[in-house]
Coordinates of C-alpha atoms in Angstrom, one line a residue:
M1 CA 7.0 54.4 35.3
N2 CA 8.9 55.6 38.1
T3 CA 12.2 53.6 37.3
P4 CA 13.8 52.5 33.9
A5 CA 12.8 48.8 32.9
K6 CA 15.2 46.3 34.3
N7 CA 15.8 42.6 34.0
A8 CA 15.7 40.1 36.8
Y9 CA 14.4 36.6 38.3
I10 CA 10.7 36.7 38.8
L11 CA 9.1 33.9 41.0
F12 CA 5.6 33.0 41.3
T13 CA 4.2 30.6 43.8
D14 CA 1.0 29.2 45.2
L15 CA -0.3 26.1 47.0
A16 CA -2.3 23.1 45.6
G17 CA -5.1 22.2 48.4
F18 CA -5.3 26.0 49.8
S19 CA -8.7 26.6 48.3
K20 CA -10.2 23.6 49.9
L21 CA -9.2 24.7 53.5
S22 CA -12.1 25.5 55.7
D23 CA -12.1 28.6 57.6
V24 CA -10.6 26.6 60.7
D25 CA -8.2 25.5 58.5
L26 CA -7.3 28.9 57.4
R27 CA -7.0 30.6 60.6
I28 CA -4.4 27.7 61.5
Y29 CA -2.5 28.3 58.3
Y30 CA -2.5 32.1 59.0
S31 CA -1.9 32.1 62.8
T32 CA 0.7 29.1 63.0
L33 CA 2.1 27.7 59.5
L34 CA 2.6 31.3 58.2
P35 CA 4.8 32.5 60.8
L36 CA 6.8 29.5 60.7
L37 CA 7.3 30.0 56.9
A38 CA 8.3 33.8 57.4
Q39 CA 11.0 32.4 59.9
K40 CA 12.6 30.7 56.8
I41 CA 12.3 32.9 53.8
M42 CA 12.1 36.5 55.2
K43 CA 15.8 36.6 55.0
F44 CA 15.5 37.0 51.2
K45 CA 13.2 40.0 51.5
E46 CA 15.6 42.7 51.7
E47 CA 17.6 42.1 48.7
S48 CA 14.5 41.3 46.6
T49 CA 13.4 44.2 44.3
V50 CA 9.6 43.2 44.7
W51 CA 8.0 41.3 47.5
N52 CA 4.3 40.8 47.6
T53 CA 1.7 38.2 48.8
W54 CA -2.1 37.7 48.4
G55 CA -3.6 34.8 49.7
D56 CA -1.4 31.7 49.3
S57 CA 0.7 33.2 46.6
L58 CA 4.1 35.0 46.8
I59 CA 5.8 37.0 44.1
V60 CA 9.3 38.0 44.5
I61 CA 11.6 39.8 41.9
N62 CA 15.2 39.5 42.6
E63 CA 18.3 39.9 40.6
N64 CA 20.7 37.7 42.3
E65 CA 20.5 34.2 41.0
A66 CA 21.7 32.5 44.2
S67 CA 19.3 34.2 46.2
I68 CA 16.2 33.2 44.1
A69 CA 17.2 29.5 43.8
D70 CA 17.6 29.4 47.7
L71 CA 14.4 31.1 48.1
A72 CA 12.5 28.7 45.8
F73 CA 14.0 25.6 47.3
E74 CA 13.4 27.0 51.0
Y75 CA 9.8 27.5 50.1
R76 CA 9.5 24.3 48.2
D77 CA 11.0 22.2 51.1
F78 CA 9.2 24.0 54.0
F79 CA 5.7 22.9 52.6
N80 CA 6.9 19.4 51.2
D81 CA 8.6 18.3 54.7
F82 CA 6.0 20.1 57.1
D83 CA 4.3 17.5 59.3
Y84 CA 0.6 18.7 58.8
T85 CA -0.6 16.2 61.3
T86 CA 0.8 18.4 64.0
L87 CA -1.8 20.9 63.2
N88 CA -4.5 18.8 62.0
I89 CA -5.1 20.4 58.6
P90 CA -4.8 18.9 55.0
P91 CA -1.4 18.7 53.5
L92 CA -0.4 21.8 51.2
Y93 CA 1.7 21.1 48.1
P94 CA 3.6 24.0 46.7
R95 CA 3.8 25.1 42.9
I96 CA 6.6 27.4 42.0
A97 CA 7.4 29.0 38.7
C98 CA 10.3 31.0 37.8
H99 CA 11.4 33.1 34.8
F100 CA 13.7 35.9 33.7
G101 CA 13.0 38.7 32.0
R102 CA 12.5 42.6 31.5
F103 CA 9.9 44.3 33.9
D104 CA 8.8 47.8 34.6
L105 CA 8.9 49.0 38.4
F106 CA 6.6 51.4 39.9
D107 CA 5.7 52.7 43.4
D108 CA 1.9 51.3 43.7
P109 CA -0.3 54.0 45.4
L110 CA -2.6 51.3 46.7
L111 CA 0.3 49.7 48.6
S112 CA 1.3 52.9 50.0
G113 CA 4.0 53.5 47.7
K114 CA 5.5 49.9 47.9
K115 CA 7.3 48.8 44.8
N116 CA 5.4 46.7 42.4
A117 CA 6.0 45.5 39.0
L118 CA 4.4 44.9 35.6
G119 CA 4.9 43.8 32.0
I120 CA 4.5 40.7 29.8
N121 CA 7.3 38.5 31.8
I122 CA 5.2 38.9 34.9
N123 CA 2.2 37.7 33.3
T124 CA 4.5 34.8 31.8
S125 CA 5.5 33.6 35.1
A126 CA 2.0 33.9 36.5
R127 CA 0.7 31.4 33.7
I128 CA 3.5 29.0 34.4
E129 CA 2.6 28.6 38.1
P130 CA -0.9 26.9 37.5
I131 CA 0.6 24.3 35.1
T132 CA 3.7 23.4 37.5
K133 CA 3.4 19.9 39.1
P134 CA 2.7 20.4 42.8
K135 CA 5.7 20.1 45.0
E136 CA 7.9 21.0 42.2
I137 CA 9.9 24.1 40.7
F138 CA 9.3 24.7 36.9
V139 CA 11.4 27.2 35.2
T140 CA 11.8 28.9 31.6
K141 CA 14.5 28.5 29.3
E142 CA 15.2 32.2 29.9
F143 CA 15.7 31.4 33.5
K144 CA 17.9 28.5 32.7
D145 CA 20.2 30.3 30.4
R146 CA 20.6 33.4 32.6
F147 CA 21.4 31.1 35.6
E148 CA 23.8 29.0 33.8
A149 CA 25.5 32.2 32.6
T150 CA 26.6 33.2 36.1
P151 CA 30.3 32.7 36.9
D152 CA 29.8 31.2 40.3
P153 CA 30.9 27.6 40.0
N154 CA 29.1 26.8 43.2
L155 CA 25.7 27.3 41.6
S156 CA 26.4 24.8 38.7
N157 CA 27.3 22.2 41.3
K158 CA 24.4 22.8 43.4
F159 CA 21.5 23.0 40.9
A160 CA 20.3 21.0 37.7
F161 CA 17.8 21.3 35.1
D162 CA 15.6 18.7 33.4
I163 CA 13.9 19.6 30.1
I164 CA 10.2 19.0 30.1
G165 CA 9.7 20.5 26.7
Q166 CA 7.3 23.0 25.2
V167 CA 4.2 23.1 27.5
P168 CA 1.1 25.0 26.9
L169 CA 0.6 27.5 29.4
A170 CA -2.5 28.6 31.4
K171 CA -5.4 30.8 30.1
N172 CA -4.4 30.2 26.6
F173 CA -0.9 32.1 26.8
G174 CA 0.9 30.3 24.4
T175 CA 3.8 27.5 25.0
H176 CA 7.0 27.8 26.4
E177 CA 10.0 25.8 26.8
L178 CA 10.1 24.5 30.3
Y179 CA 12.6 22.9 32.8
K180 CA 12.2 21.0 36.2
F181 CA 14.6 23.0 38.4
R182 CA 16.2 20.7 41.0
K183 CA 19.2 20.1 43.5
M184 CA 22.0 18.2 42.1
N185 CA 21.7 15.6 44.7
E186 CA 18.2 15.0 43.9
D187 CA 17.0 12.0 41.3
K188 CA 15.8 13.1 37.8
E189 CA 12.4 12.3 37.4
I190 CA 11.8 10.9 33.7
I191 CA 7.9 11.3 34.1
D192 CA 8.6 15.0 33.6
R193 CA 9.9 14.2 30.2
I194 CA 6.7 12.9 28.5
L195 CA 6.2 14.3 25.2
E196 CA 3.1 14.9 23.3
Q197 CA 2.4 12.0 21.1
D198 CA 1.1 11.9 17.5
L199 CA -2.4 10.6 17.6
S200 CA -3.4 11.6 14.0
K201 CA -3.4 8.0 12.8
M202 CA -5.5 6.5 15.8
L203 CA -7.7 9.7 16.1
P204 CA -8.0 11.4 12.9
E205 CA -9.7 14.7 12.2
V206 CA -12.2 15.3 9.6
E207 CA -10.8 16.9 6.4
A208 CA -11.2 20.8 6.3
I209 CA -13.7 22.1 3.9
T210 CA -12.4 23.1 0.6
D211 CA -12.3 26.8 -0.7
D212 CA -14.9 25.6 -3.6
N213 CA -17.2 24.2 -0.9
K214 CA -16.9 27.2 1.1
R215 CA -18.2 29.4 -1.7
L216 CA -21.0 27.0 -2.4
L217 CA -22.0 27.1 1.2
N218 CA -22.1 30.9 1.2
S219 CA -24.2 30.9 -2.0
L220 CA -26.8 28.5 -0.4
K221 CA -26.7 30.7 2.7
N222 CA -28.0 33.7 0.6
S223 CA -30.7 31.6 -1.1
Y224 CA -34.0 33.6 -1.3
D225 CA -36.2 31.1 0.6
A226 CA -36.7 27.4 1.2
D227 CA -38.0 26.6 -2.3
A228 CA -35.0 28.2 -3.8
L229 CA -32.7 26.5 -1.7
L230 CA -34.1 23.0 -2.5
N231 CA -34.0 24.1 -6.1
N232 CA -30.1 24.6 -6.0
A233 CA -29.5 22.1 -3.2
S234 CA -32.0 19.3 -3.1
I235 CA -31.4 16.4 -0.5
G236 CA -30.4 13.8 -2.9
R237 CA -27.3 15.9 -4.1
W238 CA -25.6 15.4 -0.5
T239 CA -26.8 11.8 0.1
S240 CA -24.8 10.4 -2.8
P241 CA -22.0 8.3 -1.8
E242 CA -19.5 10.7 -3.4
I243 CA -20.3 13.3 -0.8
F244 CA -18.2 12.1 2.3
N245 CA -16.8 15.1 4.1
E246 CA -18.8 15.2 7.6
N247 CA -17.8 18.8 8.2
F248 CA -19.4 19.8 4.9
L249 CA -22.5 17.9 5.2
L250 CA -23.0 19.3 8.8
E251 CA -22.6 22.9 7.4
I252 CA -25.3 22.0 4.7
A253 CA -27.6 20.4 7.4
K254 CA -27.3 23.7 9.5
I255 CA -28.3 25.9 6.3
Y256 CA -31.3 23.5 5.9
K257 CA -32.3 24.3 9.3
M258 CA -31.7 28.1 8.9
F259 CA -34.5 27.7 6.3
G260 CA -36.8 25.8 8.5
L261 CA -36.1 22.5 6.5
Y262 CA -35.9 20.4 9.4
E263 CA -36.5 16.9 8.0
Q264 CA -33.9 17.4 5.3
A265 CA -31.4 18.5 8.0
L266 CA -32.2 15.3 10.2
V267 CA -31.7 13.2 6.8
L268 CA -28.2 14.6 6.8
T269 CA -27.3 14.5 10.5
K270 CA -28.2 10.9 10.1
K271 CA -25.9 10.2 7.1
I272 CA -23.2 11.9 9.2
K273 CA -23.7 9.4 12.0
D274 CA -24.0 6.5 9.8
Q275 CA -21.0 7.4 7.8
K276 CA -17.8 5.2 9.1
R277 CA -14.2 5.4 8.5
S278 CA -11.9 2.5 8.8
I279 CA -9.1 3.0 11.3
D280 CA -7.2 0.1 11.7
G281 CA -10.0 -2.3 10.9
I282 CA -12.3 -0.4 13.2
N283 CA -15.2 1.5 11.9
I284 CA -15.7 4.9 13.3
S285 CA -18.3 7.8 13.0
L286 CA -15.8 10.8 13.4
L287 CA -18.7 13.3 14.3
G288 CA -21.5 11.0 15.0
Y289 CA -21.4 11.9 18.6
S290 CA -20.2 15.5 18.6
K291 CA -21.8 18.1 20.5
E292 CA -22.4 20.2 17.5
L293 CA -24.1 17.6 15.7
M294 CA -26.4 16.4 18.8
K295 CA -27.3 20.2 19.5
L296 CA -28.3 20.3 15.7
E297 CA -30.6 17.5 15.8
T298 CA -32.1 18.4 19.1
N299 CA -33.0 21.9 17.5
C300 CA -34.4 20.2 14.5
L301 CA -36.6 17.7 16.4
T302 CA -38.0 20.2 18.7
R303 CA -39.1 22.2 15.9
Q304 CA -41.0 19.2 14.7
G305 CA -42.5 18.5 17.9
R306 CA -40.5 15.3 18.6
Y307 CA -39.9 16.4 22.2
E308 CA -39.1 12.9 23.8
E309 CA -36.4 12.2 21.2
A310 CA -35.0 15.8 21.4
A311 CA -35.0 15.7 25.3
N312 CA -33.1 12.3 25.2
L313 CA -30.3 13.6 22.8
I314 CA -29.8 16.9 25.0
Y315 CA -29.7 14.8 28.1
G316 CA -26.8 13.0 26.3
V317 CA -25.0 15.9 25.6
W318 CA -25.4 17.1 29.3
N319 CA -24.0 13.6 30.3
L320 CA -20.9 13.7 28.0
G321 CA -19.9 16.7 29.9
Y322 CA -21.1 19.8 28.2
R323 CA -22.7 21.1 31.0
D324 CA -22.8 24.9 29.8
S325 CA -25.5 27.5 29.4
N326 CA -26.3 26.5 26.1
T327 CA -27.1 22.7 26.9
L328 CA -29.3 23.9 30.0
S329 CA -31.2 26.4 27.7
M330 CA -31.8 23.8 25.2
L331 CA -33.0 21.3 27.6
A332 CA -35.2 24.3 29.1
A333 CA -36.8 24.8 25.5
Q334 CA -38.0 20.9 25.6
Y335 CA -40.0 21.7 28.7
K336 CA -41.0 25.2 27.6
R337 CA -42.5 23.9 24.0
R338 CA -44.0 20.8 25.8
A339 CA -45.9 22.7 28.2
I340 CA -47.1 25.3 25.6
Y341 CA -47.8 23.0 22.6
G342 CA -48.8 19.9 24.4
N343 CA -48.6 16.4 22.5
N344 CA -50.5 17.6 19.4
N345 CA -47.7 20.4 18.6
V346 CA -50.6 22.8 18.6
L347 CA -50.4 26.0 20.6
C348 CA -52.5 25.8 24.0
D349 CA -54.7 28.4 25.0
K350 CA -53.6 29.9 28.8
E351 CA -55.8 27.4 30.3
G352 CA -54.3 24.2 28.4
I353 CA -50.6 25.2 29.7
N354 CA -48.7 22.8 31.6
Y355 CA -47.5 25.1 34.2
D356 CA -45.6 22.6 36.0
L357 CA -43.6 21.9 32.9
L358 CA -43.3 25.7 32.2
K359 CA -41.9 26.3 35.8
R360 CA -39.3 23.6 35.2
A361 CA -38.4 25.5 32.1
L362 CA -38.0 28.7 34.0
S363 CA -35.6 27.2 36.6
L364 CA -33.2 25.6 33.7
Y365 CA -33.3 29.0 32.1
I366 CA -32.7 30.9 35.2
E367 CA -29.6 28.3 35.9
A368 CA -28.2 28.7 32.5
F369 CA -28.2 32.5 33.0
R370 CA -26.5 32.2 36.2
I371 CA -23.8 29.9 34.7
N372 CA -23.2 32.6 32.0
T373 CA -24.5 36.2 32.7
E374 CA -22.9 37.3 29.4
D375 CA -25.8 35.2 27.7
Y376 CA -29.0 36.8 26.9
Y377 CA -30.7 33.9 25.3
P378 CA -31.5 32.3 28.7
A379 CA -32.4 35.7 30.1
I380 CA -35.0 36.7 27.4
N381 CA -36.8 33.4 28.1
V382 CA -36.8 34.1 31.7
A383 CA -38.5 37.5 31.1
Y384 CA -41.0 35.7 28.9
L385 CA -41.8 32.8 31.2
Y386 CA -42.2 35.2 34.1
K387 CA -44.7 37.2 32.5
I388 CA -46.8 34.3 30.8
I389 CA -47.0 32.5 34.2
G390 CA -48.1 35.8 35.4
G391 CA -49.4 36.8 39.0
D392 CA -46.4 38.0 41.0
N393 CA -44.1 36.6 38.3
A394 CA -45.2 39.4 35.7
G395 CA -43.3 41.9 37.6
K396 CA -40.1 39.9 37.6
G397 CA -40.4 39.5 33.9
I398 CA -40.5 43.2 33.4
K399 CA -37.4 43.6 35.8
F400 CA -35.5 40.9 33.6
A401 CA -36.5 42.8 30.4
N402 CA -35.1 46.2 31.9
Y403 CA -31.8 44.2 32.9
I404 CA -31.3 43.1 29.3
L405 CA -32.0 46.5 28.0
K406 CA -29.7 48.0 30.4
N407 CA -26.9 45.6 30.1
W408 CA -26.9 44.9 26.2
K409 CA -28.0 48.2 24.8
L410 CA -24.3 49.2 23.9
S411 CA -24.3 46.0 21.8
A412 CA -27.3 47.5 19.7
G413 CA -26.9 47.1 15.9
S414 CA -24.2 44.2 16.1
D415 CA -26.3 41.5 14.7
W416 CA -29.8 40.3 14.3
W417 CA -30.3 38.4 17.6
I418 CA -29.3 41.3 19.8
D419 CA -31.2 43.6 18.1
S420 CA -34.4 41.4 17.9
T421 CA -34.1 40.4 21.8
L422 CA -33.8 44.2 22.6
L423 CA -37.0 44.7 20.8
E424 CA -38.6 41.7 22.4
C425 CA -37.7 43.5 25.7
D426 CA -40.0 46.5 24.8
I427 CA -42.7 44.3 24.0
I428 CA -42.5 42.5 27.4
I429 CA -42.3 45.9 29.3
G430 CA -45.0 47.4 26.9
D431 CA -43.2 50.1 25.1
Y432 CA -44.6 50.0 21.7
E433 CA -43.4 53.4 20.6
N434 CA -42.4 52.9 17.0
L435 CA -41.9 49.4 17.7
D436 CA -43.1 48.3 14.2
D437 CA -40.7 50.9 12.7
K438 CA -37.8 49.5 14.6
Y439 CA -38.4 46.1 13.4
K440 CA -38.6 47.1 9.9
N441 CA -35.3 48.9 10.4
I442 CA -33.5 45.9 12.0
I443 CA -35.1 43.5 9.0
T444 CA -33.7 45.8 6.7
K445 CA -30.4 46.1 8.1
H446 CA -29.7 42.4 9.2
K447 CA -31.5 40.6 6.4
P448 CA -32.5 37.7 8.7
N449 CA -32.8 34.3 7.1
S450 CA -36.3 32.2 7.5
F451 CA -35.0 30.4 10.7
E452 CA -34.0 33.7 12.6
K453 CA -37.2 35.3 11.5
M454 CA -39.3 32.3 12.5
A455 CA -37.7 32.0 16.1
N456 CA -38.4 35.7 16.7
Y457 CA -41.9 35.2 15.4
T458 CA -42.5 32.4 17.5
Q459 CA -41.5 34.1 20.7
I460 CA -43.9 37.1 20.0
K461 CA -46.8 34.8 19.1
I462 CA -46.5 32.8 21.8
F463 CA -46.2 35.8 24.2
S464 CA -49.0 37.7 22.4
E465 CA -51.5 34.8 22.6
L466 CA -50.8 33.5 26.3
T467 CA -50.8 37.0 27.7
S468 CA -53.9 38.4 25.7
T469 CA -51.6 41.1 24.3
N470 CA -53.8 42.6 21.6
S471 CA -52.1 45.3 19.6
N472 CA -52.2 46.4 15.8
I473 CA -48.4 46.9 16.3
I474 CA -47.9 43.4 17.3
D475 CA -49.8 41.9 14.6
N476 CA -47.7 44.3 11.9
I477 CA -44.5 42.8 13.4
L478 CA -45.9 39.2 13.1
K479 CA -46.6 40.1 9.3
M480 CA -43.3 41.5 8.8
L481 CA -41.5 38.5 10.4
S482 CA -43.6 36.0 8.3
S483 CA -42.7 37.6 5.1
F484 CA -39.7 37.1 2.6
D485 CA -40.4 40.3 0.8

């Protein structure tokens, strides 16, 4: 660092409503409103250690408590009191966060040597600003304690602090004791002192899985095959009234799914939904409508060819607000399997495919990947479907496969799913060199369970059948994936 670390007051601001301004509004903001703001606050710049802006944000570091306080209120009052009708733009509401702490100062080469700052306390200030109530100033206990330690009596008579409490900061930055900073002549707002309530009696959580049951789950996951699992854990063992922990039953259902025992998994998901807890005389299913349970049910129903039931469930998940990449991919899977298997749950030949449904599946997978470009699952399905649809789309499938190889090759070796996906890309682009040996290696390394093997087997089988990809290497890979040796 260019300068020894020091302590000072740190101020962060932004404007609620700024992101909704149109281009016309922004031009008015920068040409008219910002110059008016500058007339009010530029007097504080000279004595500030750091003074920086980007977009609607202002960051200031200042060692003088009177200066930082006056700046905060000048900024707040300018935006709160401004008559926005004179400019015909929407109102903007300031959020101002202040902290006190140690930071490092350096000459920023990207700002032509202008002073800039870094450190955990800079980050803390930045995480307080997003959770600050618009039109207000929130400060930390460190700011308050330092401010109140000043010998200047004029400050203690001019400003006041109202405790808000321990507040979670933005971006999972922990919690911090915060205060509302106000002028002494302003009313104290009681609403800022709303405290977190204990809802455990009204909204109880399912009990945690015991250590003994965790060991049992690990043992069942390592079963040799589905028959061995059922010998050790028949469905009747879990449907007895004595087994009531929903989290434990959900994990058992997941294990059944892993081994392709979809009917048994669905028996347990039904028990979880039917199982009620009495809360103040009201019978409640604690996990019956959880996203995790509904997605597990959807997977099992899909594997059984019960597409309509599965689609209804996943639409329910979507409408509950879980509009993520995974939900879209699960919905896409319903269209894909209906397009390829039809109503009889038998793999169609190329002429029997419902291409309208397949293209809808493709659109859903593309949107899932657009939402989360870190998720390779929808990406590999996009590559597959482009190749299966064929024609001009086949080249797009190869491009997607090459994209996956390029962007996830550094993750190779991390788990079964990424390694099998990378090898599936080789199949899509037609690179079969040592492919069966590569599959043998990843099976030996990761020891995939039956569900993991079958998922990969199904993808490759569909692809080879519908694209007329005939190869002894593909046949060998399918044999390895269907074997439990």
